[in-house]
Coordinates of C-alpha atoms in Angstrom, one line a residue:
X1 CA 65.2 136.3 122.1
X2 CA 68.2 138.7 123.0
X3 CA 70.4 138.5 126.0
X4 CA 68.8 141.4 127.4
X5 CA 65.4 139.7 127.2
X6 CA 66.6 136.6 128.8
X7 CA 67.9 138.7 131.6
X8 CA 64.7 140.5 132.0
X9 CA 62.8 137.2 132.1
X10 CA 65.0 135.7 134.8
X11 CA 64.8 138.9 136.8
X12 CA 61.0 138.9 136.6
X13 CA 61.0 135.2 137.8
X14 CA 63.4 136.1 140.4
X15 CA 61.0 139.0 141.9
X16 CA 57.8 137.1 141.8
X17 CA 57.4 136.0 145.2
X18 CA 56.9 139.2 147.5
X19 CA 59.2 141.4 145.7
X20 CA 62.1 139.4 147.2
X21 CA 65.2 139.6 145.1
X22 CA 67.7 136.6 145.0
X23 CA 71.4 136.7 144.7
X24 CA 71.0 135.9 141.0
X25 CA 68.3 138.4 140.6
X26 CA 70.6 141.1 142.1
X27 CA 73.6 140.0 139.9
X28 CA 71.3 140.6 136.8
X29 CA 70.7 144.0 137.7
X30 CA 74.3 144.8 138.3
X31 CA 75.7 147.4 135.9
X32 CA 79.0 145.7 135.7
X33 CA 77.7 142.3 135.1
X34 CA 75.4 143.6 132.4
X35 CA 78.3 145.5 130.6
X36 CA 80.5 142.3 130.7
X37 CA 77.8 139.9 129.4
X38 CA 76.7 142.4 126.7
X39 CA 80.4 142.7 125.6
X40 CA 81.0 139.0 125.5
X41 CA 77.7 137.7 124.1
X42 CA 77.0 140.8 121.7
X43 CA 77.7 139.0 118.4
X44 CA 77.4 135.3 117.4
X45 CA 81.1 135.4 116.6
X46 CA 81.9 136.3 120.1
X47 CA 79.5 133.6 121.4
X48 CA 81.2 130.9 119.3
X49 CA 84.7 132.1 120.6
X50 CA 83.9 131.9 124.1
X51 CA 82.2 128.6 123.4
X52 CA 85.1 127.1 121.3
X53 CA 87.9 128.5 123.7
X54 CA 88.1 125.8 126.1
X55 CA 87.8 122.6 123.6
X56 CA 90.6 124.7 121.4
X57 CA 92.7 124.9 124.5
X58 CA 92.2 121.2 125.1
X59 CA 93.0 120.1 121.7
X60 CA 96.2 122.3 121.4
X61 CA 97.7 121.8 124.9
X62 CA 96.6 118.4 125.9
X63 CA 97.0 116.7 122.4
X64 CA 99.1 118.8 120.3
X65 CA 101.3 120.1 122.9
X66 CA 102.8 116.6 123.7
X67 CA 103.6 116.1 120.0
X68 CA 105.2 119.5 119.7
X69 CA 107.4 118.7 122.8
X70 CA 108.3 115.2 121.2
X71 CA 109.5 116.8 118.1
X72 CA 111.7 119.2 120.0
X73 CA 113.3 116.6 122.1
X74 CA 114.0 114.7 119.0
X75 CA 116.5 117.6 117.7
X76 CA 118.4 117.4 121.3
X77 CA 121.6 115.3 121.9
X78 CA 120.4 114.5 125.5
X79 CA 117.2 114.3 127.6
X80 CA 116.2 114.5 130.4
X81 CA 118.4 117.3 131.0
X82 CA 121.1 116.9 133.5
X83 CA 122.4 119.6 135.9
X84 CA 125.3 121.6 134.5
X85 CA 124.7 120.2 131.0
X86 CA 122.9 122.1 128.4
X87 CA 121.2 120.0 125.5
X88 CA 122.8 120.8 121.9
X89 CA 120.8 120.8 118.7
X90 CA 121.4 118.1 116.4
X91 CA 120.0 116.0 113.6
X92 CA 121.9 112.8 114.6
X93 CA 118.8 111.2 116.1
X94 CA 116.9 111.4 112.9
X95 CA 120.0 110.1 110.8
X96 CA 120.3 107.0 113.3
X97 CA 117.1 105.7 111.8
X98 CA 118.5 105.6 108.2
X99 CA 122.0 104.4 109.2
X100 CA 121.0 101.1 110.8
X101 CA 119.0 98.4 108.8
X102 CA 117.9 96.9 112.3
X103 CA 115.6 99.9 112.7
X104 CA 114.2 99.9 109.2
X105 CA 113.1 96.2 109.0
X106 CA 110.5 96.7 112.1
X107 CA 109.4 100.2 110.5
X108 CA 108.3 98.6 107.0
X109 CA 107.0 95.5 108.9
X110 CA 104.8 97.6 110.9
X111 CA 103.6 99.5 107.8
X112 CA 103.0 96.1 106.1
X113 CA 101.1 94.7 109.0
X114 CA 99.0 97.7 109.4
X115 CA 98.0 97.7 105.7
X116 CA 97.3 94.1 105.5
X117 CA 95.4 94.1 108.6
X118 CA 93.4 97.0 107.7
X119 CA 92.3 95.3 104.6
X120 CA 91.5 92.1 106.5
X121 CA 89.3 94.1 109.1
X122 CA 87.6 95.8 106.1
X123 CA 86.6 92.4 104.7
X124 CA 85.7 90.7 107.9
X125 CA 83.4 93.5 109.2
X126 CA 81.9 94.8 106.1
X127 CA 79.4 91.9 105.9
X128 CA 78.4 92.3 109.6
X129 CA 77.9 96.1 109.1
X130 CA 75.8 95.5 106.2
X131 CA 73.8 92.9 108.0
X132 CA 73.0 95.2 110.8
X133 CA 72.2 98.1 108.5
X134 CA 70.1 96.3 105.8
X135 CA 68.8 93.0 107.6
X136 CA 67.9 94.0 111.2
X137 CA 64.8 95.9 112.3
X138 CA 65.7 99.1 113.8
X139 CA 64.5 98.2 117.1
X140 CA 67.1 95.4 117.3
X141 CA 70.0 97.2 115.8
X142 CA 70.9 99.0 119.0
X143 CA 70.7 95.8 121.0
X144 CA 73.1 94.1 118.7
X145 CA 75.5 97.2 118.6
X146 CA 75.3 97.1 122.3
X147 CA 76.2 93.3 122.4
X148 CA 79.2 94.2 119.9
X149 CA 80.4 97.2 122.1
X150 CA 80.5 95.0 125.4
X151 CA 83.8 93.6 124.8
X152 CA 85.3 96.9 124.0
X153 CA 84.5 97.9 127.6
X154 CA 87.4 96.3 129.1
X155 CA 91.0 97.2 128.3
X156 CA 93.4 96.4 125.7
X157 CA 95.5 94.2 128.0
X158 CA 92.4 92.0 129.3
X159 CA 91.2 91.4 125.6
X160 CA 94.8 90.6 124.5
X161 CA 94.9 88.0 127.2
X162 CA 91.5 86.6 125.9
X163 CA 93.3 86.0 122.6
X164 CA 96.1 84.3 124.3
X165 CA 93.6 81.9 126.1
X166 CA 91.8 81.3 122.7
X167 CA 95.1 80.4 120.8
X168 CA 97.1 78.7 123.3
X169 CA 97.9 75.1 123.0
X170 CA 95.2 74.3 125.4
X171 CA 93.0 76.9 124.2
X172 CA 89.6 76.8 122.7
X173 CA 90.7 76.6 119.1
X174 CA 93.1 73.7 119.6
X175 CA 90.5 71.7 121.7
X176 CA 87.8 72.2 119.3
X177 CA 90.3 71.1 116.2
X178 CA 91.4 68.1 118.4
X179 CA 87.7 67.2 119.5
X180 CA 86.7 67.2 115.7
X181 CA 89.7 64.9 114.9
X182 CA 91.4 67.4 112.5
X183 CA 94.6 67.3 114.5
X184 CA 96.4 65.1 116.9
X185 CA 98.8 67.6 118.5
X186 CA 98.1 71.3 119.3
X187 CA 99.0 73.9 116.5
X188 CA 101.4 76.5 117.8
X189 CA 99.4 79.7 117.0
X190 CA 100.8 81.8 119.4
X191 CA 103.8 84.2 119.0
X192 CA 103.3 84.4 115.3
X193 CA 102.0 86.6 112.8
X194 CA 98.6 84.9 112.6
X195 CA 98.3 85.4 116.4
X196 CA 99.3 89.1 116.2
X197 CA 97.1 89.8 113.2
X198 CA 94.1 88.0 115.0
X199 CA 94.7 90.0 118.2
X200 CA 95.0 93.6 116.1
X201 CA 91.7 92.8 114.1
X202 CA 89.9 91.8 117.2
X203 CA 91.0 95.1 118.9
X204 CA 90.3 97.3 116.0
X205 CA 87.1 95.8 114.5
X206 CA 84.8 98.0 116.3
X207 CA 86.6 101.2 114.8
X208 CA 86.0 99.6 111.2
X209 CA 82.4 98.5 112.2
X210 CA 80.8 101.6 113.4
X211 CA 81.8 104.0 110.5
X212 CA 80.7 101.2 107.9
X213 CA 77.2 100.6 109.8
X214 CA 76.7 104.5 109.7
X215 CA 77.5 104.8 106.0
X216 CA 75.3 101.8 105.1
X217 CA 72.5 102.7 107.3
X218 CA 72.1 105.9 105.5
X219 CA 71.7 104.5 101.9
X220 CA 68.0 104.5 101.0
X221 CA 66.5 101.1 100.4
X222 CA 64.7 102.5 97.3
X223 CA 68.0 102.8 95.6
X224 CA 68.4 99.1 95.7
X225 CA 64.8 98.5 94.8
X226 CA 65.2 100.6 91.7
X227 CA 68.3 98.8 90.8
X228 CA 66.6 95.5 91.0
X229 CA 63.8 97.0 89.0
X230 CA 66.1 97.8 86.1
X231 CA 67.6 94.3 86.1
X232 CA 70.6 94.8 88.1
X233 CA 71.7 91.4 90.0
X234 CA 72.8 91.4 93.6
X235 CA 76.5 91.8 92.7
X236 CA 75.7 94.7 90.3
X237 CA 73.8 96.6 92.8
X238 CA 76.4 96.0 95.5
X239 CA 79.2 97.2 93.1
X240 CA 77.3 100.1 91.4
X241 CA 75.1 101.4 94.5
X242 CA 76.1 99.9 97.9
X243 CA 79.8 100.1 97.6
X244 CA 80.2 103.4 96.2
X245 CA 77.7 105.0 98.7
X246 CA 79.5 103.5 101.5
X247 CA 83.0 104.8 100.7
X248 CA 83.1 107.5 103.3
X249 CA 82.6 104.6 106.0
X250 CA 85.2 102.8 104.3
X251 CA 87.6 105.6 104.4
X252 CA 87.0 106.5 108.1
X253 CA 87.2 103.1 109.2
X254 CA 90.2 102.1 107.0
X255 CA 92.2 105.3 108.2
X256 CA 91.1 104.8 111.9
X257 CA 92.4 101.1 111.8
X258 CA 95.4 101.9 110.2
X259 CA 96.5 104.6 112.5
X260 CA 95.7 102.8 115.5
X261 CA 97.4 99.5 114.4
X262 CA 100.8 101.4 113.8
X263 CA 100.7 102.3 117.4
X264 CA 99.9 99.2 119.3
X265 CA 102.6 98.1 121.9
X266 CA 101.4 95.9 124.3
X267 CA 99.6 93.5 121.9
X268 CA 102.7 92.8 119.7
X269 CA 104.7 92.3 122.9
X270 CA 102.3 89.8 124.2
X271 CA 101.1 88.1 121.0
X272 CA 104.1 88.3 118.7
X273 CA 107.5 86.6 118.4
X274 CA 111.1 87.6 117.3
X275 CA 109.9 87.7 113.7
X276 CA 106.8 90.0 114.4
X277 CA 108.9 92.8 116.2
X278 CA 107.0 96.1 115.3
X279 CA 108.2 99.6 115.2
X280 CA 106.7 100.5 118.5
X281 CA 108.6 98.0 120.3
X282 CA 111.6 99.4 118.8
X283 CA 110.7 102.9 119.9
X284 CA 109.8 101.7 123.4
X285 CA 113.3 100.2 123.8
X286 CA 114.9 103.7 123.7
X287 CA 112.7 105.0 126.5
X288 CA 113.4 101.7 128.9
X289 CA 117.2 102.5 129.2
X290 CA 118.8 105.1 131.0
X291 CA 121.0 107.7 129.5
X292 CA 120.5 109.9 126.5
X293 CA 118.3 107.7 124.3
X294 CA 115.2 109.5 124.8
X295 CA 115.9 111.8 121.9
X296 CA 116.3 108.9 119.6
X297 CA 113.2 107.5 120.7
X298 CA 111.3 110.7 120.2
X299 CA 112.9 111.0 116.7
X300 CA 111.8 107.5 115.6
X301 CA 108.0 108.4 117.1
X302 CA 108.0 111.5 114.9
X303 CA 109.1 109.6 111.8
X304 CA 106.3 106.9 112.3
X305 CA 103.9 109.7 113.1
X306 CA 104.8 111.7 109.8
X307 CA 104.6 108.7 107.8
X308 CA 101.3 107.4 108.9
X309 CA 99.7 110.6 108.7
X310 CA 101.1 111.0 105.0
X311 CA 99.5 107.6 104.0
X312 CA 96.4 108.3 105.6
X313 CA 96.3 111.7 103.7
X314 CA 97.0 110.3 100.5
X315 CA 94.3 107.3 101.1
X316 CA 91.6 109.8 101.9
X317 CA 92.7 111.9 98.9
X318 CA 92.6 109.1 96.6
X319 CA 89.0 108.0 97.9
X320 CA 87.7 111.4 97.7
X321 CA 89.0 111.6 94.2
X322 CA 87.9 108.1 93.0
X323 CA 84.7 108.1 94.8
X324 CA 82.6 109.5 92.0
X325 CA 84.3 107.3 89.6
X326 CA 83.2 104.2 91.3
X327 CA 79.8 104.6 90.2
X328 CA 80.5 104.6 86.7

């Protein structure tokens, strides 16, 4: 049905009652309106451009715009601008990262933390996703997924405080260990790599679980049945069938968790200690002081953004290249 047919149908419905024409019916017969709509919707390409214009505007100006602005600020010698002083173009903000070891240590620590925690999250959530996809009936899958989603309806700070309560000296973990007679005094879990890792894994588990569940749920059961009929054991079926066919979920989940882990700020501040300072805390320090430190913070943010995107891109490339080989 063309746009003209739609307009004629709407016009007919608008003039059914006693020949009275509504404002909408009068608009449909207006020559200017008809010429404009015909111009805008004449081809599918024009329809697509019209529909995609607002989403593209939102992506470029609400998401990419601040990033472009951050890169621009990173090359200025001072920001925010002051009256009577024109900011000068400089590379000193980027060079500061390489000149001081105090900045490089939290940078590599953040990347190492994110890598280890991404792998840990994958190992923890993969069995859960597999159980939901292959051992739970379809009518109960939605219910269990909803139960897993409920904790993520609250903010990052609230969930981080929940971890603090859980791991505190008088928290549930220490109380249970003491009740079982395994310890006599509380174990200092807080403000360590363990507390920070547990907090980030808890916060990012859903971003790993959902892609894995989606990929595993699509694997036909008859593939596994055929493998069993051919004499393949449980481990062989997992290694040769399930794991290769779920690689897209693994790639998506690992990428999301890695990128999110490198950007957390509040959780490392609340759960970490002096030995677990991450790069986001270093960057925040430049924005918490007055003066001309914002360009340095912007440069460090740009360095971390470029690094994480490069690592994620290499990882996705390797997963796509090696994916077919995984089934050999």
